[in-house]
Coordinates of C-alpha atoms in Angstrom, one line a residue:
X1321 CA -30.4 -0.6 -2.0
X1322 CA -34.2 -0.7 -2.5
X1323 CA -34.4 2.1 -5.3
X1324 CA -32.0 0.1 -7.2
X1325 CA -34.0 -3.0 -7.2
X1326 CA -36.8 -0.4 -8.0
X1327 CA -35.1 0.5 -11.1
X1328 CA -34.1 -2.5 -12.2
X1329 CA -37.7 -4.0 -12.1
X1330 CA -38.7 -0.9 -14.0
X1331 CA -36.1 -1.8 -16.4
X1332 CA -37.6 -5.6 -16.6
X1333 CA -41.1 -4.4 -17.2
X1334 CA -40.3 -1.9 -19.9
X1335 CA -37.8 -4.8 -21.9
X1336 CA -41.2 -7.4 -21.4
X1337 CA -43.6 -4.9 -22.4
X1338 CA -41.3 -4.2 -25.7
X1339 CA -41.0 -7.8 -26.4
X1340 CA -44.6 -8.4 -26.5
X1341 CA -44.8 -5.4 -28.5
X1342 CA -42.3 -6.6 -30.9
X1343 CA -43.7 -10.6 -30.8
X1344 CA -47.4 -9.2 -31.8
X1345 CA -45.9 -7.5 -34.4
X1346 CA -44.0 -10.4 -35.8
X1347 CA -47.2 -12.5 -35.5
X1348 CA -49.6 -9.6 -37.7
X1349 CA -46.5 -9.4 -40.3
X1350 CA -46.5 -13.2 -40.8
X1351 CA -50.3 -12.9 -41.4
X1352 CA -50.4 -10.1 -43.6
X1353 CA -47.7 -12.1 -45.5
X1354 CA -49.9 -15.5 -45.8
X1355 CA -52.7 -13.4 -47.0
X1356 CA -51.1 -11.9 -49.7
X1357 CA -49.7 -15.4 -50.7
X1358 CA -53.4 -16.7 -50.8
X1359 CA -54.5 -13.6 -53.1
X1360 CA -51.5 -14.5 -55.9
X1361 CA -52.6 -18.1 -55.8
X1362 CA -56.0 -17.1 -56.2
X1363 CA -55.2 -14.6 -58.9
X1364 CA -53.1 -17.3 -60.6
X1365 CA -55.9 -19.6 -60.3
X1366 CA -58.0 -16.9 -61.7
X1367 CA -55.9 -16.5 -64.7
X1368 CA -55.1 -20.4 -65.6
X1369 CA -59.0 -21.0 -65.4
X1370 CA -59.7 -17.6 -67.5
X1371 CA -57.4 -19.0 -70.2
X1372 CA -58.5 -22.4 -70.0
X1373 CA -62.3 -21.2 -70.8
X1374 CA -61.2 -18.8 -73.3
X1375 CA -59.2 -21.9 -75.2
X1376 CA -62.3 -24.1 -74.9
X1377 CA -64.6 -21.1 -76.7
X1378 CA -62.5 -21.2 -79.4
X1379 CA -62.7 -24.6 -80.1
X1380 CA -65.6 -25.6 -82.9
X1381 CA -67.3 -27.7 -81.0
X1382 CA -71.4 -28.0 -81.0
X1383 CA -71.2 -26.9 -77.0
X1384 CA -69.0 -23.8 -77.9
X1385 CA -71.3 -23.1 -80.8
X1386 CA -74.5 -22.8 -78.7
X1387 CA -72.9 -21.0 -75.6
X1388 CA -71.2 -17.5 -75.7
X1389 CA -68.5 -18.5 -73.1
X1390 CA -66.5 -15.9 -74.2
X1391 CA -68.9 -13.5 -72.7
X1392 CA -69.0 -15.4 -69.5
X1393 CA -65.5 -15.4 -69.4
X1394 CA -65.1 -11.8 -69.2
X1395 CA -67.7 -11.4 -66.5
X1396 CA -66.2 -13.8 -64.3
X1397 CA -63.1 -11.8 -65.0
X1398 CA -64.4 -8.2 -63.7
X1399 CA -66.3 -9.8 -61.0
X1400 CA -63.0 -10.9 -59.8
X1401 CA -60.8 -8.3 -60.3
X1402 CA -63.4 -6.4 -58.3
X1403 CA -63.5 -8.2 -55.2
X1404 CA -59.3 -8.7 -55.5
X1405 CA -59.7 -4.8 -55.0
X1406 CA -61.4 -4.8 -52.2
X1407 CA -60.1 -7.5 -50.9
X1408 CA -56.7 -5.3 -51.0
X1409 CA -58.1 -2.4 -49.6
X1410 CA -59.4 -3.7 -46.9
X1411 CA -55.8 -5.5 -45.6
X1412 CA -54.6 -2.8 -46.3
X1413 CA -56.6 -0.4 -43.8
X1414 CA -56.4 -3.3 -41.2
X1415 CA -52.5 -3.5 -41.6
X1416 CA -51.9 0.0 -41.3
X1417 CA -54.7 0.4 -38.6
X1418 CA -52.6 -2.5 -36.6
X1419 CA -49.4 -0.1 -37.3
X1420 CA -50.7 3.0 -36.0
X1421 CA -52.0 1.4 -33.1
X1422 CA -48.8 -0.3 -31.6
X1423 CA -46.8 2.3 -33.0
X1424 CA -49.1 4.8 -30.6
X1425 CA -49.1 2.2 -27.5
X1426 CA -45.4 1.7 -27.8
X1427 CA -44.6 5.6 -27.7
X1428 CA -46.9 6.0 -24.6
X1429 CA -45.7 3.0 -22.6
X1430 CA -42.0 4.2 -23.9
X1431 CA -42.4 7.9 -22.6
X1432 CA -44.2 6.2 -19.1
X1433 CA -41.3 4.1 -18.5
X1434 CA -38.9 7.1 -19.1
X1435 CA -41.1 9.3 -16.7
X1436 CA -41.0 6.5 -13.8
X1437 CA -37.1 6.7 -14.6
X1438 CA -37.0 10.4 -14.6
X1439 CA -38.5 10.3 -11.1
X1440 CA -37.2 7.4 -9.7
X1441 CA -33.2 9.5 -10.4
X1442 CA -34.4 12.5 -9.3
X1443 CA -35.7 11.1 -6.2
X1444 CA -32.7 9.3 -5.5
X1445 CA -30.6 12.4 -6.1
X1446 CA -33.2 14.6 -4.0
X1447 CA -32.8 11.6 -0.9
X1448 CA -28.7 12.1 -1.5
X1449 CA -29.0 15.8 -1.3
X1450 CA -31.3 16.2 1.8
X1451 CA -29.1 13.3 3.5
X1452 CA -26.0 16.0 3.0
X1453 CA -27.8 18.9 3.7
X1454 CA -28.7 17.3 7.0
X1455 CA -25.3 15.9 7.7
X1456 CA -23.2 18.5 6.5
X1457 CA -25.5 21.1 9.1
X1458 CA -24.7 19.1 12.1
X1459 CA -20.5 20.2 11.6
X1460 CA -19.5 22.7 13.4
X1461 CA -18.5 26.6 12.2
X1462 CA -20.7 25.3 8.9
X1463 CA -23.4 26.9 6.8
X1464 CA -25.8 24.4 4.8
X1465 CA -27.9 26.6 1.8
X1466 CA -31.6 25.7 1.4
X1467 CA -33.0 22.4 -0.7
X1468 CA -34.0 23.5 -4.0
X1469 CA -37.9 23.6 -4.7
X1470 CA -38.0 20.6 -6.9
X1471 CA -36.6 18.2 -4.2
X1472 CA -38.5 19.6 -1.6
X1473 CA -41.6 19.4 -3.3
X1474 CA -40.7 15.5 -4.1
X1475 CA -39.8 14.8 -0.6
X1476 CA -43.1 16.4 0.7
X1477 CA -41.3 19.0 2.5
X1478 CA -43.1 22.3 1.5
X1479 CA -46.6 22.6 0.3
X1480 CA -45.8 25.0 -2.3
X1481 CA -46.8 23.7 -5.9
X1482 CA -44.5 22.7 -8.1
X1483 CA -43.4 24.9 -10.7
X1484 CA -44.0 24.2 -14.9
X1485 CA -41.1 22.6 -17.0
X1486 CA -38.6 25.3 -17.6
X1487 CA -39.8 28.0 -15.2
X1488 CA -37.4 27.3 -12.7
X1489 CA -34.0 28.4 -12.2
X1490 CA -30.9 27.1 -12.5
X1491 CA -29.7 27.2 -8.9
X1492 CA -33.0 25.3 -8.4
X1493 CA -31.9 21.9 -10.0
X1494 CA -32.2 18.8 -7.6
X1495 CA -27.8 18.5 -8.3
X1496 CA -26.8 20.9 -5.8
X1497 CA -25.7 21.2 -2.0
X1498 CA -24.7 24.9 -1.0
X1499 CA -22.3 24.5 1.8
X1500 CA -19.8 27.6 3.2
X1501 CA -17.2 26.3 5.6
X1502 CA -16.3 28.4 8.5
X1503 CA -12.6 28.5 9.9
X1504 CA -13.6 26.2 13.1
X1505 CA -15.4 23.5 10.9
X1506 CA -14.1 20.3 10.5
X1507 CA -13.0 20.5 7.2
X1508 CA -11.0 23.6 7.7
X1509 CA -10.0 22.2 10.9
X1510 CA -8.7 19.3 9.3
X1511 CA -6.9 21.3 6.4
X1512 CA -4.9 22.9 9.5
X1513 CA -4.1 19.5 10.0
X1514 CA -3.1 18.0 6.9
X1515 CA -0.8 21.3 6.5
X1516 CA 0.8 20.6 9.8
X1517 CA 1.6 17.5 8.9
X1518 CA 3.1 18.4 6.3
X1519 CA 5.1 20.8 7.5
X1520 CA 6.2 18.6 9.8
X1521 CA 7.0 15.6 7.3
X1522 CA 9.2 18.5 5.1
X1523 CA 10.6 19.3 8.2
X1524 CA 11.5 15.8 8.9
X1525 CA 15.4 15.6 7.7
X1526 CA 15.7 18.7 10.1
X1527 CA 13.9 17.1 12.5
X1528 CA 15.6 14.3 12.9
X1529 CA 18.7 16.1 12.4
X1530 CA 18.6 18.2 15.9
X1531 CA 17.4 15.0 17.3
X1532 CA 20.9 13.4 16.5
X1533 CA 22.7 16.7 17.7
X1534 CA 20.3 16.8 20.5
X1535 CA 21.3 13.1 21.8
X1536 CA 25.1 13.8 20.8
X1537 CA 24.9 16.2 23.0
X1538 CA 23.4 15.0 25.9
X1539 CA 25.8 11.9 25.4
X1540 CA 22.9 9.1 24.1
X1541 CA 25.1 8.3 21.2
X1542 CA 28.4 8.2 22.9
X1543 CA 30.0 5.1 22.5
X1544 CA 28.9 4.0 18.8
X1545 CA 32.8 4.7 18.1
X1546 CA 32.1 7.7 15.8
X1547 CA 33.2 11.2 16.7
X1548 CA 30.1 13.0 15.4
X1549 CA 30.0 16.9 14.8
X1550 CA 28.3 17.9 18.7
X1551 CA 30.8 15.6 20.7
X1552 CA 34.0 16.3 22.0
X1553 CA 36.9 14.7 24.0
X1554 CA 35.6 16.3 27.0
X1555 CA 31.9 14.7 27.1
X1556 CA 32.2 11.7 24.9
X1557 CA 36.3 10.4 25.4
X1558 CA 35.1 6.8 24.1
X1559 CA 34.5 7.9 20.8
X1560 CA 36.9 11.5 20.3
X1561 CA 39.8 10.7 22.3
X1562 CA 42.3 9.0 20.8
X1563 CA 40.0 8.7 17.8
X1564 CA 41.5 7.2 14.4
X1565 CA 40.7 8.2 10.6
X1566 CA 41.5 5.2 8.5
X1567 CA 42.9 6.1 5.1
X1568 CA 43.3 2.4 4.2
X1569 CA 42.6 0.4 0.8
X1570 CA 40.7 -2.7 1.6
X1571 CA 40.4 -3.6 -2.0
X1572 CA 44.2 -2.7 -3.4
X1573 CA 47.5 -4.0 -2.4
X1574 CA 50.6 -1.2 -1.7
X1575 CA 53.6 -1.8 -3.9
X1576 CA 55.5 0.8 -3.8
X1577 CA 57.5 2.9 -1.2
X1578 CA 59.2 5.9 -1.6
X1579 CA 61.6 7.7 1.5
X1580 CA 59.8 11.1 1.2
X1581 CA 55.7 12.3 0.7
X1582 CA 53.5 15.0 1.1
X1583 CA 49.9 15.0 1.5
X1584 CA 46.8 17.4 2.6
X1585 CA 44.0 16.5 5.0
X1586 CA 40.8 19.1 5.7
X1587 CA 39.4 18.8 8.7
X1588 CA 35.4 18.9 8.7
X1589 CA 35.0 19.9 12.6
X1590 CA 38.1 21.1 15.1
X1591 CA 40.6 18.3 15.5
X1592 CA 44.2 17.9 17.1
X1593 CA 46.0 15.4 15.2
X1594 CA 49.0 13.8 17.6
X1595 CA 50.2 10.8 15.7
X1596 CA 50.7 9.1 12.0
X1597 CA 50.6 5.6 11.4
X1598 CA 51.8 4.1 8.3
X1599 CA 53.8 0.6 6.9
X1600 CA 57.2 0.6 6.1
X1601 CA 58.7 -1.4 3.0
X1602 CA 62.1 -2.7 4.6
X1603 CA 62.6 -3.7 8.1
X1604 CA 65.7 -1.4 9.8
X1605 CA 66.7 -1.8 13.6
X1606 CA 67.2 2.3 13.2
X1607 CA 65.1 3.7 10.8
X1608 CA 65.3 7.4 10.7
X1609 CA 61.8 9.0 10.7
X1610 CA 60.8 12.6 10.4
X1611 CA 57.4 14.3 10.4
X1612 CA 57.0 18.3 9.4
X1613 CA 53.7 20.2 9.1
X1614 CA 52.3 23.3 8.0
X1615 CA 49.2 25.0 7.6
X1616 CA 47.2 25.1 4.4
X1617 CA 48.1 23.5 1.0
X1618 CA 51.7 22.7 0.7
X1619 CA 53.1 24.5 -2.7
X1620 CA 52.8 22.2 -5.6
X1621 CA 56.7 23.4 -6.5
X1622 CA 59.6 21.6 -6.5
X1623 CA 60.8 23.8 -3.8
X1624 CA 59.5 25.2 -0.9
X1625 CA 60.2 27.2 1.9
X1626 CA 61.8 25.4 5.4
X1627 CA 60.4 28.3 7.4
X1628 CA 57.0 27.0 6.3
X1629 CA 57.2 23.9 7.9
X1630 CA 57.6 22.8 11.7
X1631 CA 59.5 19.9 12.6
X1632 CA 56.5 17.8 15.1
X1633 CA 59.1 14.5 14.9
X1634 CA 62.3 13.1 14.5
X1635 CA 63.2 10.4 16.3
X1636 CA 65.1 6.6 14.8
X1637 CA 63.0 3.4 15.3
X1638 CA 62.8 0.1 14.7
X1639 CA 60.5 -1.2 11.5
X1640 CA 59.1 -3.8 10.1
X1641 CA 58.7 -5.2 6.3
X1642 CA 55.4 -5.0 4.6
X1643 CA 54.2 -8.1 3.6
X1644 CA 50.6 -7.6 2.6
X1645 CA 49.5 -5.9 5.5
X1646 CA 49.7 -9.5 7.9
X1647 CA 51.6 -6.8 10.4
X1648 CA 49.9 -3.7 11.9
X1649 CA 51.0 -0.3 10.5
X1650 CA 53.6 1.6 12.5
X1651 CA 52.2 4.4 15.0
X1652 CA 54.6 7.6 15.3
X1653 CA 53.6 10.0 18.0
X1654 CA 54.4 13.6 17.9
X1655 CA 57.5 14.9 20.2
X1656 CA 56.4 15.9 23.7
X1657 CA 52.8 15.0 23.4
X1658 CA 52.2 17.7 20.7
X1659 CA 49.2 18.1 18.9
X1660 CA 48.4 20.0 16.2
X1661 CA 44.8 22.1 16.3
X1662 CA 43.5 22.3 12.8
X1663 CA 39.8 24.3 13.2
X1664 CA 36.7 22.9 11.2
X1665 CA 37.1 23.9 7.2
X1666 CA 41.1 24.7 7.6
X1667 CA 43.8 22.4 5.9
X1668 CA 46.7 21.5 7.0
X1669 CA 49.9 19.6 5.3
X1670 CA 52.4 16.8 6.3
X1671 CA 55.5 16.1 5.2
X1672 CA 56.5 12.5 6.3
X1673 CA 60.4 11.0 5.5
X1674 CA 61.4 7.6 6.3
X1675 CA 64.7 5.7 5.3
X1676 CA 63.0 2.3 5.1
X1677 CA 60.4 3.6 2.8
X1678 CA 56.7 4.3 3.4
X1679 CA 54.3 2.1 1.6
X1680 CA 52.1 4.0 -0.4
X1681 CA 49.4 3.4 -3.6
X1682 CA 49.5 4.8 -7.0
X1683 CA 47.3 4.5 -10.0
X1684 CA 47.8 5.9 -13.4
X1685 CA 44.4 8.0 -13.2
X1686 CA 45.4 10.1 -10.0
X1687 CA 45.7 13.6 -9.8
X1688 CA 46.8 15.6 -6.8
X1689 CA 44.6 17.0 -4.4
X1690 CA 42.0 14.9 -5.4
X1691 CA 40.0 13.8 -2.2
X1692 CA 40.1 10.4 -1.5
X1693 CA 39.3 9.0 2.0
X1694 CA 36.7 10.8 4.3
X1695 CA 34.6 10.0 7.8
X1696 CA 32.7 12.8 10.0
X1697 CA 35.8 15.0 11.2
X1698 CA 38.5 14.3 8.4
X1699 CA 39.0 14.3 4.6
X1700 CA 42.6 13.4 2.9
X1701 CA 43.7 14.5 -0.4
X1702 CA 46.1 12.8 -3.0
X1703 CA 49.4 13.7 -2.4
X1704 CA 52.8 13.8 -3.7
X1705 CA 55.6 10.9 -3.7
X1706 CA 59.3 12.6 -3.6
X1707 CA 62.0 9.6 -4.5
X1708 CA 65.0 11.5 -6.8
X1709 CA 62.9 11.1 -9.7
X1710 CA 60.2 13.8 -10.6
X1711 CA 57.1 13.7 -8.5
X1712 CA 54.4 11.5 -8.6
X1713 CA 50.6 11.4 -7.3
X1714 CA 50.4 9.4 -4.7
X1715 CA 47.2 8.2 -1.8
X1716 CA 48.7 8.3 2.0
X1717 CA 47.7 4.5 3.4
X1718 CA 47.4 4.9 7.0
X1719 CA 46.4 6.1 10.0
X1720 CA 45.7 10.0 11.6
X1721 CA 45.2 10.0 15.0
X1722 CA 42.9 12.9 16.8
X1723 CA 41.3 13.9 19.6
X1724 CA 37.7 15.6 18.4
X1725 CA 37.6 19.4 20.1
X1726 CA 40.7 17.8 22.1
X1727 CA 42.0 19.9 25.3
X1728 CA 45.9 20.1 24.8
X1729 CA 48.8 22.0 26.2
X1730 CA 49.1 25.5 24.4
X1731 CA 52.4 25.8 22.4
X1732 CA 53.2 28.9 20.5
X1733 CA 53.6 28.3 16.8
X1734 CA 53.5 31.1 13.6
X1735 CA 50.4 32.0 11.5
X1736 CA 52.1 29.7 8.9
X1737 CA 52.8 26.7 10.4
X1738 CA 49.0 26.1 12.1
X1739 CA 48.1 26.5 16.0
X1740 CA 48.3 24.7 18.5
X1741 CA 46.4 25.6 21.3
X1742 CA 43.9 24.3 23.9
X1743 CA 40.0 24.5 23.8
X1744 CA 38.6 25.9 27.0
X1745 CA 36.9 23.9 29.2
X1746 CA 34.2 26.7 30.1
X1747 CA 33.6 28.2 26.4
X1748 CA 33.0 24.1 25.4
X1749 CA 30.4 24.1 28.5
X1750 CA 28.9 26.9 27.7
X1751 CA 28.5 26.3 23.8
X1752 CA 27.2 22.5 25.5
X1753 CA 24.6 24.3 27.4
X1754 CA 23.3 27.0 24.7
X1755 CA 22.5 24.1 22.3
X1756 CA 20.8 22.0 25.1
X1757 CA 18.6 25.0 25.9
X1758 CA 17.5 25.3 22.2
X1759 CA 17.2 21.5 21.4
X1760 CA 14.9 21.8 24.8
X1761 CA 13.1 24.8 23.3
X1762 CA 12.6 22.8 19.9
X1763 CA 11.3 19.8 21.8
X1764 CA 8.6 21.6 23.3
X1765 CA 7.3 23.3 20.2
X1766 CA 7.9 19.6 18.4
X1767 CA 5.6 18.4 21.7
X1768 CA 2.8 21.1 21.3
X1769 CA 1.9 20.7 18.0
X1770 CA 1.8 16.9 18.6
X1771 CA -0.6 17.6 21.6
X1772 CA -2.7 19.8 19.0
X1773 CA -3.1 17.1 16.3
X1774 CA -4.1 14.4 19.4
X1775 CA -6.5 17.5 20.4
X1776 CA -8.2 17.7 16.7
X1777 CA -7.9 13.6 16.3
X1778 CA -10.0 13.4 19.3
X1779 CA -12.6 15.7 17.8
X1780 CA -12.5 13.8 14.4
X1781 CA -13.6 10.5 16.5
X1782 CA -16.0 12.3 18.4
X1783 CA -17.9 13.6 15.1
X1784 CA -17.3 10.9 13.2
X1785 CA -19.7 8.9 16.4
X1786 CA -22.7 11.5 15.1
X1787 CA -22.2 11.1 11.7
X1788 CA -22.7 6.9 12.0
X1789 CA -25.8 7.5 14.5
X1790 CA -27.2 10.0 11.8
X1791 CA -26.8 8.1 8.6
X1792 CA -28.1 5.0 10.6
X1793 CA -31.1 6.9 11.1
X1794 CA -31.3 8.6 7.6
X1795 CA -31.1 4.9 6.0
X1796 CA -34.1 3.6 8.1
X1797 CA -36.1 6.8 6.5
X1798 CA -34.9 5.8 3.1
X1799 CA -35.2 2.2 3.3
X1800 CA -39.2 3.2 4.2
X1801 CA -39.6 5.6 1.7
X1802 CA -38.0 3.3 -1.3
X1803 CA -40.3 0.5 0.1
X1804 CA -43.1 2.8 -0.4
X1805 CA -42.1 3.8 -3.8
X1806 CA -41.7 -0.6 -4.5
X1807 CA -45.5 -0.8 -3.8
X1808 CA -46.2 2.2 -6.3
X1809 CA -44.0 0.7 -9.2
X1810 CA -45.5 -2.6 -8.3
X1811 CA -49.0 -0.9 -9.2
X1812 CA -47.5 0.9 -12.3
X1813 CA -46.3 -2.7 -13.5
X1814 CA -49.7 -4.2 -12.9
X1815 CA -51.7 -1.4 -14.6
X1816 CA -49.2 -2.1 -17.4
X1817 CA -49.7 -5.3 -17.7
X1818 CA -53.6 -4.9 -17.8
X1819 CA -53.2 -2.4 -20.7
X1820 CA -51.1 -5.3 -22.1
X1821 CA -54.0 -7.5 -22.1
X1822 CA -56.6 -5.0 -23.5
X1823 CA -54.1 -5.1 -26.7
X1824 CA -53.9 -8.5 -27.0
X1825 CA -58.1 -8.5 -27.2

C-alpha cells in the first residue's frame, strides 16, 4: 500500500540524513586530530631549537660573547607559548562550536522524523478505524459508536480544533471502534449458526444412528445379510429368517471331542433359535444325538435338576469324521419345527450329547462364562465339557440357527425351561409404524434446520456482495488520500535536504 511506501521513504531519508550527519562528523574529528598533530610538532620544534640556542650561548665563543642570546632565547620562548595558547583556545571553541551545532541539528531532524512517523501511524490507524466504523454500520441489527476526536480531526471530518497533548480522554484514542451487536446482526446471526452446527455435528452418532434404524425399517438395508436390531423375519426374511450366528475359530484347529457339553448364549434382540450345527469327531451310521434347553444360566454344579431342562431333540443320525473342517458341520433341527423364543437381554442354556463326540476347543487360559463369540442378535459364553472326568471349560464351535423377531407356532413350556411363543403380526406392525412416524417426525426437524442454515448462508453471500463493493470504494479514497500525503513527505524530504545543504556551507 501507498502509506507503507510512505513510511519506508521516511525511513530512507531519516538513515541518509544521519549518515551525513555522522560522515561530517568523522570529517571535523579527523581535522581537529591533524591540527593537534601539527601543534606537538611545532612545540617539539620549538623545544629542539630553544635548546639548540641555549647550547650555542653557552659556548665561549667571540659571537656568544657579544650577543645575549640567552635573553633572546627566552623571548622567543613566551612569545610562543603565547600564541600555542591561543592557538588552543581557539580549536577549541571551534570544535565544541561544531559539536553543539550537529548535536542541535541532529535532535531536531531526529524529533521531525519521529513526528512525520507519529502521524503517518496514526493516520493509518484513524483510515483503519473510519474504514470499520463505516463497514461495520452497514450490518444489520448493529450499533457503530462515534470516531474519536483525534481521528476525526486528522481525517478532516469535524471543524472542531484539536485538543492539547494530554487533555483528551482515554476513550478518545485513535485505537478504538465501539461496536454493540444486536440479536439479528450478522455476527449474532452467524453465532446461531456455528452453534447449530454444532449441535448438529455432537448430534451426529445419533443422527446417523436413527438414519440406520430409519432405513432398517423401511427395508433399505435389507439384504446386506445382517439381521440388525429394527428388522424382523416378517419385513426383511433375506436377512432374519433362517439367519445363522457363527461361533467358529478361523485361526485354531478343534482337537478334542467330548460326548456331553453345556454352554450359554444371550441374546441381544428377540430371537427363536431352531437348530444347532456342530462337527462330530468319529463317523457313526447311528449316532445318537440329544439336545435339552433351559432358561437362564445352567448351574455350574455337578448336578442339576432334569425338571430344569426340556428335551427339544433326540433323534440317531448318520455322522461324519472331522478332519480339519474339509466337511461342513452337521445341522440338527429341533423336533416338530420347534423354536425356542429367547427375548432381547435373557439367556438361555443348551445341553448338547452326542455318542460320536462333538468337536470342541480348549485352551489353558479359559474360564467359564467368559464371552467369546458375538454379532448383532447373539453372544455365546464359554462353556462346560462333561467326558467322565471332572469338568472342563470349553468354546462351542458351531452354528445357532434363528429367525430374528421370528413368527412361530405357540407351544406351552414352564417359567424355567424358556418360552416359546409367537410374535404377533399386528403388535410387530404397529411397533413398525410408531417408529416410521417418529423417524418421519425427526426427518423433518433434521430438514428444517437445514433449510434455516441455506436461509442464513444465503444472507452471508448477499452481505458479503456489499462489503467487496464498499471496501472497493473505501480503497480508492485511501489510495487518493496516501498519494496526497506522498507529495507532502516528498516536500518534507526536500526541505530536508535543503537544510542539509545550509550545514554543509
Amino acid at each position: 500500500p501507498a502509506w507503507a511506501f510512505v513510511i519506508q521513504a521516511a525511513s530512507a531519508a531519516v538513515k541518509s540524513c544521519e549518515a551525513g550527519i555522522l560522515f561530517k562528523t568523522f570529517t571535523i574529528w579527523a581535522f581537529k586530530q591533524i591540527l593537534w598533530a601539527l601543534h606537538y610538532f611545532a612545540k617539539v620544534a620549538y623545544s629542539a631549537t630553544t635548546w639548540l640556542l641555549y647550547q650555542k650561548s653557552k659556548k665561549g665563543t667571540a659571537i656568544s660573547r657579544t650577543y645575549n642570546g640567552e635573553e633572546y632565547t627566552v623571548g622567543i620562548y613566551e612569545t610562543l607559548v603565547q600564541h600555542d595558547g591561543w592557538n588552543h583556545d581557539a580549536l577549541g571553541v571551534i570544535n565544541s562550536n561544531m559539536i553543539k551545532q550537529h548535536t542541535q541539528m541532529r535532535k531536531e531532524l531526529q524529533n521531525r522524523h519521529q513526528d512525520i512517523t507519529n502521524d503517518v501511524n496514526q493516520y493509518t490507524t484513524c483510515i483503519a478505524n473510519y474504514l470499520g466504523t463505516e463497514i461495520i454500520s452497514r450490518f444489520p441489527d448493529t450499533t457503530v459508536g462515534p470516531l474519536n476526536s483525534l481521528c476525526r480531526q486528522l481525517l478532516g471530518l469535524t471543524d472542531r480544533r484539536r485538543l492539547e497533548d494530554g487533555t483528551e480522554v482515554h476513550s478518545d484514542a485513535p485505537f478504538n471502534i465501539d461496536v454493540s451487536w444486536g440479536d439479528k446482526s450478522i455476527v449474532m446471526q452467524q453465532q446461531t449458526s456455528m452453534e447449530m452446527e454444532r449441535d448438529i455435528l455432537e448430534k451426529e452418532d445419533s443422527i446417523m444412528e436413527a438414519q440406520r434404524r430409519i432405513e432398517n425399517r423401511l427395508g433399505i438395508n435389507c439384504g446386506n445379510s445382517r439381521c440388525e436390531q429394527e428388522e424382523a423375519n416378517i419385513n426383511c426374511p433375506q436377512d432374519c429368517a433362517e439367519a445363522e450366528f457363527i461361533a467358529l475359530s478361523t485361526n485354531e484347529s478343534m482337537a478334542t471331542g467330548f460326548t456331553k457339553l453345556k454352554f450359554t448364549i444371550h441374546a441381544k434382540r428377540k430371537v427363536a433359535i431352531s437348530a444347532l450345527s456342530f462337527f462330530t469327531k468319529d463317523a457313526l451310521e447311528e449316532s445318537y444325538v440329544k439336545i435339552r434347553t433351559m432358561q437362564g444360566i445352567y448351574p455350574q454344579t455337578m448336578f442339576s435338576l432334569d425338571k430344569d431342562w426340556q428335551d427339544v431333540l433326540s433323534t440317531k443320525v448318520p455322522t461324519t469324521e472331522y478332519n480339519g473342517g474339509t466337511v461342513a458341520p452337521v445341522k440338527f433341527e429341533f423336533n416338530h419345527g420347534i423354536q425356542i423364543t429367547v427375548d432381547g437381554g435373557k439367556c438361555q442354556s443348551f445341553e448338547v450329547y452326542s455318542d460320536s463326540g462333538i468337536m470342541v476347543h480348549m485352551s489353558g487360559n479359559m474360564t467359564e462364562t467368559d464371552m467369546v463369540y458375538e454379532d448383532d442378535a447373539l453372544q455365546i459364553f464359554t462353556g462346560r465339557g462333561i467326558d467322565g472326568h471332572s469338568p472342563k471349560p470349553i468354546q462351542f464351535n458351531g452354528v445357532i440357527g434363528y429367525d430374528g423377531l421370528a413368527r412361530v407356532p405357540e407351544i406351552s413350556m414352564s417359567n424355567s425351561q424358556g418360552s416359546i411363543a409367537a410374535d404377533q403380526a399386528s403388535a410387530a406392525e404397529l411397533v413398525l409404524e410408531q417408529e416410521i412416524k417418529s423417524a418421519k417426525r425427526k426427518i423433518t426437524a433434521i430438514q428444517r434446520k437445514v433449510g434455516q442454515i441455506d436461509v442464513l448462508s444465503t444472507k452471508l453471500s448477499a452481505l458479503d456482495d456489499k462489503i467487496s463493493a464498499k471496501l472497493s470504494a473505501q480503497d480508492d479514497k485511501v489510495s487518493a488520500k496516501l498519494s496526497a500525503l506522498d507529495v507532502k513527505m516528498s516536500a518534507i524530504e526536500g526541505m530536508l535536504a535543503q537544510l542539509l545543504e545550509k550545514n554543509e556551507r
